[in-house]
PDB file of C-alpha atoms in Angstrom:
ATOM      1  CA  UNK A   1      17.761 -15.935   2.428  1.00 96.00           C
ATOM      2  CA  UNK A   2      17.283 -18.008   5.440  1.00 97.00           C
ATOM      3  CA  UNK A   3      14.758 -20.177   7.186  1.00 97.00           C
ATOM      4  CA  UNK A   4      11.744 -18.663   8.959  1.00 97.00           C
ATOM      5  CA  UNK A   5      12.473 -17.686  12.495  1.00 97.00           C
ATOM      6  CA  UNK A   6       9.961 -17.182  15.477  1.00 96.00           C
ATOM      7  CA  UNK A   7      10.929 -13.493  15.570  1.00 97.00           C
ATOM      8  CA  UNK A   8       9.739 -12.901  12.057  1.00 98.00           C
ATOM      9  CA  UNK A   9       6.373 -11.971  13.513  1.00 97.00           C
ATOM     10  CA  UNK A  10       8.084  -8.666  14.403  1.00 97.00           C
ATOM     11  CA  UNK A  11       9.957  -8.511  11.055  1.00 97.00           C
ATOM     12  CA  UNK A  12       6.904  -7.967   8.743  1.00 96.00           C
ATOM     13  CA  UNK A  13       6.327 -11.651   7.570  1.00 98.00           C
ATOM     14  CA  UNK A  14       2.646 -11.435   7.804  1.00 98.00           C
ATOM     15  CA  UNK A  15       2.640  -8.041   6.011  1.00 97.00           C
ATOM     16  CA  UNK A  16       4.584  -9.757   3.083  1.00 98.00           C
ATOM     17  CA  UNK A  17       1.941 -12.527   3.025  1.00 98.00           C
ATOM     18  CA  UNK A  18      -0.804  -9.936   2.713  1.00 97.00           C
ATOM     19  CA  UNK A  19       0.492  -9.168  -0.819  1.00 95.00           C
ATOM     20  CA  UNK A  20      -0.575 -12.708  -1.656  1.00 93.00           C
ATOM     21  CA  UNK A  21      -3.900 -13.233   0.138  1.00 93.00           C
ATOM     22  CA  UNK A  22      -6.062 -12.659   3.308  1.00 94.00           C
ATOM     23  CA  UNK A  23      -4.016 -13.232   6.399  1.00 96.00           C
ATOM     24  CA  UNK A  24      -6.223 -12.230   9.293  1.00 94.00           C
ATOM     25  CA  UNK A  25      -5.586 -10.648  12.533  1.00 96.00           C
ATOM     26  CA  UNK A  26      -3.035 -13.029  13.943  1.00 97.00           C
ATOM     27  CA  UNK A  27      -1.571 -12.034  17.454  1.00 97.00           C
ATOM     28  CA  UNK A  28       1.919 -13.060  18.610  1.00 97.00           C
ATOM     29  CA  UNK A  29       0.742 -15.910  20.902  1.00 98.00           C
ATOM     30  CA  UNK A  30      -0.981 -17.574  17.868  1.00 98.00           C
ATOM     31  CA  UNK A  31       1.920 -16.952  15.650  1.00 98.00           C
ATOM     32  CA  UNK A  32       4.225 -18.589  18.069  1.00 98.00           C
ATOM     33  CA  UNK A  33       1.895 -21.529  18.503  1.00 98.00           C
ATOM     34  CA  UNK A  34       1.754 -22.076  14.729  1.00 97.00           C
ATOM     35  CA  UNK A  35       5.443 -21.510  14.424  1.00 97.00           C
ATOM     36  CA  UNK A  36       6.241 -24.148  17.098  1.00 97.00           C
ATOM     37  CA  UNK A  37       3.929 -26.609  15.434  1.00 97.00           C
ATOM     38  CA  UNK A  38       5.629 -26.104  12.073  1.00 96.00           C
ATOM     39  CA  UNK A  39       9.172 -26.316  13.679  1.00 95.00           C
ATOM     40  CA  UNK A  40       8.372 -29.705  15.056  1.00 94.00           C
ATOM     41  CA  UNK A  41       7.779 -30.985  11.532  1.00 91.00           C
ATOM     42  CA  UNK A  42      10.986 -29.801  10.255  1.00 84.00           C
ATOM     43  CA  UNK A  43      11.291 -32.513   7.600  1.00 92.00           C
ATOM     44  CA  UNK A  44       7.921 -31.581   6.083  1.00 96.00           C
ATOM     45  CA  UNK A  45       7.760 -27.781   6.150  1.00 96.00           C
ATOM     46  CA  UNK A  46      10.469 -25.607   4.725  1.00 97.00           C
ATOM     47  CA  UNK A  47       9.673 -21.844   4.863  1.00 98.00           C
ATOM     48  CA  UNK A  48      12.250 -19.405   3.554  1.00 98.00           C
ATOM     49  CA  UNK A  49      12.422 -15.664   4.013  1.00 98.00           C
ATOM     50  CA  UNK A  50      14.353 -12.994   2.176  1.00 98.00           C
ATOM     51  CA  UNK A  51      15.233  -9.892   4.380  1.00 97.00           C
ATOM     52  CA  UNK A  52      16.403  -6.474   3.436  1.00 95.00           C
ATOM     53  CA  UNK A  53      19.334  -4.596   4.928  1.00 91.00           C
ATOM     54  CA  UNK A  54      17.357  -3.621   7.957  1.00 93.00           C
ATOM     55  CA  UNK A  55      16.388  -7.318   8.598  1.00 94.00           C
ATOM     56  CA  UNK A  56      12.711  -6.775   7.484  1.00 97.00           C
ATOM     57  CA  UNK A  57      11.129  -9.726   5.629  1.00 98.00           C
ATOM     58  CA  UNK A  58      10.506  -8.579   1.986  1.00 98.00           C
ATOM     59  CA  UNK A  59       9.982 -12.191   0.392  1.00 98.00           C
ATOM     60  CA  UNK A  60       8.856 -15.620   1.485  1.00 98.00           C
ATOM     61  CA  UNK A  61       7.951 -19.061   0.035  1.00 98.00           C
ATOM     62  CA  UNK A  62       7.500 -22.547   1.333  1.00 98.00           C
ATOM     63  CA  UNK A  63       7.868 -26.086   0.210  1.00 98.00           C
ATOM     64  CA  UNK A  64       5.692 -28.728   1.895  1.00 98.00           C
ATOM     65  CA  UNK A  65       6.846 -32.331   1.408  1.00 98.00           C
ATOM     66  CA  UNK A  66       4.095 -34.966   0.858  1.00 97.00           C
ATOM     67  CA  UNK A  67       4.862 -38.535   1.449  1.00 97.00           C
ATOM     68  CA  UNK A  68       3.094 -40.811  -0.962  1.00 97.00           C
ATOM     69  CA  UNK A  69       2.565 -44.676  -1.469  1.00 98.00           C
ATOM     70  CA  UNK A  70       3.019 -44.299  -5.152  1.00 97.00           C
ATOM     71  CA  UNK A  71       6.307 -44.122  -6.929  1.00 96.00           C
ATOM     72  CA  UNK A  72       7.893 -46.469  -4.395  1.00 97.00           C
ATOM     73  CA  UNK A  73       6.963 -44.328  -1.420  1.00 97.00           C
ATOM     74  CA  UNK A  74       7.862 -41.138  -3.454  1.00 97.00           C
ATOM     75  CA  UNK A  75       7.912 -37.602  -2.108  1.00 97.00           C
ATOM     76  CA  UNK A  76       6.414 -34.587  -3.745  1.00 97.00           C
ATOM     77  CA  UNK A  77       7.407 -30.953  -3.092  1.00 97.00           C
ATOM     78  CA  UNK A  78       4.513 -28.509  -2.897  1.00 97.00           C
ATOM     79  CA  UNK A  79       5.511 -24.934  -3.537  1.00 97.00           C
ATOM     80  CA  UNK A  80       3.285 -22.586  -1.452  1.00 96.00           C
ATOM     81  CA  UNK A  81       2.859 -18.996  -0.427  1.00 96.00           C
ATOM     82  CA  UNK A  82       5.261 -17.282  -2.780  1.00 97.00           C
ATOM     83  CA  UNK A  83       5.109 -13.572  -1.885  1.00 97.00           C
ATOM     84  CA  UNK A  84       7.371 -10.491  -2.360  1.00 97.00           C
ATOM     85  CA  UNK A  85       6.689  -7.076  -1.051  1.00 97.00           C
ATOM     86  CA  UNK A  86       5.234  -4.680  -3.567  1.00 96.00           C
ATOM     87  CA  UNK A  87       8.353  -2.381  -3.386  1.00 95.00           C
ATOM     88  CA  UNK A  88      10.748  -5.323  -3.944  1.00 96.00           C
ATOM     89  CA  UNK A  89       9.097  -6.854  -6.925  1.00 94.00           C
ATOM     90  CA  UNK A  90      11.016  -6.883 -10.176  1.00 92.00           C
ATOM     91  CA  UNK A  91      14.331  -7.676  -8.308  1.00 95.00           C
ATOM     92  CA  UNK A  92      14.286 -11.410  -9.029  1.00 95.00           C
ATOM     93  CA  UNK A  93      13.592 -12.238  -5.297  1.00 96.00           C
ATOM     94  CA  UNK A  94      10.745 -14.461  -6.248  1.00 95.00           C
ATOM     95  CA  UNK A  95      12.945 -16.384  -8.790  1.00 96.00           C
ATOM     96  CA  UNK A  96      15.545 -16.815  -6.105  1.00 97.00           C
ATOM     97  CA  UNK A  97      12.924 -17.977  -3.594  1.00 97.00           C
ATOM     98  CA  UNK A  98      11.638 -20.620  -6.194  1.00 97.00           C
ATOM     99  CA  UNK A  99      14.996 -21.869  -6.927  1.00 97.00           C
ATOM    100  CA  UNK A 100      15.991 -22.338  -3.306  1.00 98.00           C
ATOM    101  CA  UNK A 101      12.831 -24.244  -2.581  1.00 97.00           C
ATOM    102  CA  UNK A 102      13.301 -26.333  -5.676  1.00 96.00           C
ATOM    103  CA  UNK A 103      16.849 -27.152  -4.339  1.00 97.00           C
ATOM    104  CA  UNK A 104      15.552 -28.214  -1.066  1.00 97.00           C
ATOM    105  CA  UNK A 105      12.815 -30.387  -2.668  1.00 97.00           C
ATOM    106  CA  UNK A 106      15.634 -31.931  -4.835  1.00 97.00           C
ATOM    107  CA  UNK A 107      17.862 -32.559  -1.884  1.00 97.00           C
ATOM    108  CA  UNK A 108      15.151 -34.242   0.234  1.00 97.00           C
ATOM    109  CA  UNK A 109      14.402 -36.491  -2.689  1.00 97.00           C
ATOM    110  CA  UNK A 110      11.213 -35.369  -4.178  1.00 98.00           C
ATOM    111  CA  UNK A 111      10.489 -36.862  -7.638  1.00 97.00           C
ATOM    112  CA  UNK A 112       8.508 -33.775  -8.556  1.00 96.00           C
ATOM    113  CA  UNK A 113       7.826 -30.316  -7.356  1.00 96.00           C
ATOM    114  CA  UNK A 114       4.559 -28.820  -8.079  1.00 95.00           C
ATOM    115  CA  UNK A 115       2.624 -25.502  -7.372  1.00 93.00           C
ATOM    116  CA  UNK A 116      -0.684 -23.777  -8.087  1.00 91.00           C
ATOM    117  CA  UNK A 117      -0.889 -20.187  -9.518  1.00 88.00           C
ATOM    118  CA  UNK A 118      -3.195 -17.768 -11.030  1.00 87.00           C
ATOM    119  CA  UNK A 119      -3.249 -17.382 -14.790  1.00 89.00           C
ATOM    120  CA  UNK A 120      -1.628 -13.909 -14.487  1.00 90.00           C
ATOM    121  CA  UNK A 121       1.247 -15.460 -12.680  1.00 89.00           C
ATOM    122  CA  UNK A 122       1.793 -18.344 -15.128  1.00 91.00           C
ATOM    123  CA  UNK A 123       4.423 -16.457 -17.065  1.00 90.00           C
ATOM    124  CA  UNK A 124       6.554 -15.872 -14.063  1.00 90.00           C
ATOM    125  CA  UNK A 125       6.464 -19.559 -13.114  1.00 92.00           C
ATOM    126  CA  UNK A 126       7.375 -20.575 -16.732  1.00 92.00           C
ATOM    127  CA  UNK A 127      10.295 -18.423 -16.515  1.00 91.00           C
ATOM    128  CA  UNK A 128      11.252 -20.426 -13.434  1.00 91.00           C
ATOM    129  CA  UNK A 129      11.157 -23.684 -15.329  1.00 92.00           C
ATOM    130  CA  UNK A 130       7.668 -24.885 -14.452  1.00 93.00           C
ATOM    131  CA  UNK A 131       4.998 -25.861 -17.108  1.00 93.00           C
ATOM    132  CA  UNK A 132       1.259 -26.135 -17.097  1.00 91.00           C
ATOM    133  CA  UNK A 133       0.271 -29.812 -16.511  1.00 92.00           C
ATOM    134  CA  UNK A 134      -3.216 -29.764 -15.252  1.00 86.00           C
ATOM    135  CA  UNK A 135      -6.074 -27.864 -13.673  1.00 84.00           C
ATOM    136  CA  UNK A 136      -6.539 -26.785 -10.098  1.00 85.00           C
ATOM    137  CA  UNK A 137      -9.707 -27.515  -8.261  1.00 86.00           C
ATOM    138  CA  UNK A 138     -10.620 -26.237  -4.720  1.00 85.00           C
ATOM    139  CA  UNK A 139     -13.545 -26.573  -2.431  1.00 87.00           C
ATOM    140  CA  UNK A 140     -13.587 -23.787   0.248  1.00 87.00           C
ATOM    141  CA  UNK A 141     -15.360 -24.204   3.575  1.00 89.00           C
ATOM    142  CA  UNK A 142     -16.679 -21.193   5.475  1.00 80.00           C
ATOM    143  CA  UNK A 143     -15.094 -20.929   8.962  1.00 74.00           C
ATOM    144  CA  UNK A 144     -17.700 -19.980  11.468  1.00 61.00           C
TER     145      UNK A 144
END
């Protein structure tokens, strides 16, 4: 497991994310621009990848650090975009990613780490030590 690298565009990162949701048609120039933007915010965005023996990305996840006014200027870690390639599922890669992201959140001083998931994935996150504490709400805006 290692931090995301610019070269992961060619290592299958977007294919792994497609297991999770719609990714879109992202060219390498756009990837590099987003990568550079995220890299400049190294204390906010921590994106990890798991690679197989051929250096192909087979799993990923992120923790985004939110800075708050409450809780004495506390920090909250938001776990995002946990994805494991279909042919790699069942090998505890997702658990390892969640544990590593939790470790990062703890080390940067987050007072809590939260995530949103579908009900079908709730059991997995319970096994990782998380518990249901609320209800997620969303308002999607159409991009035109």
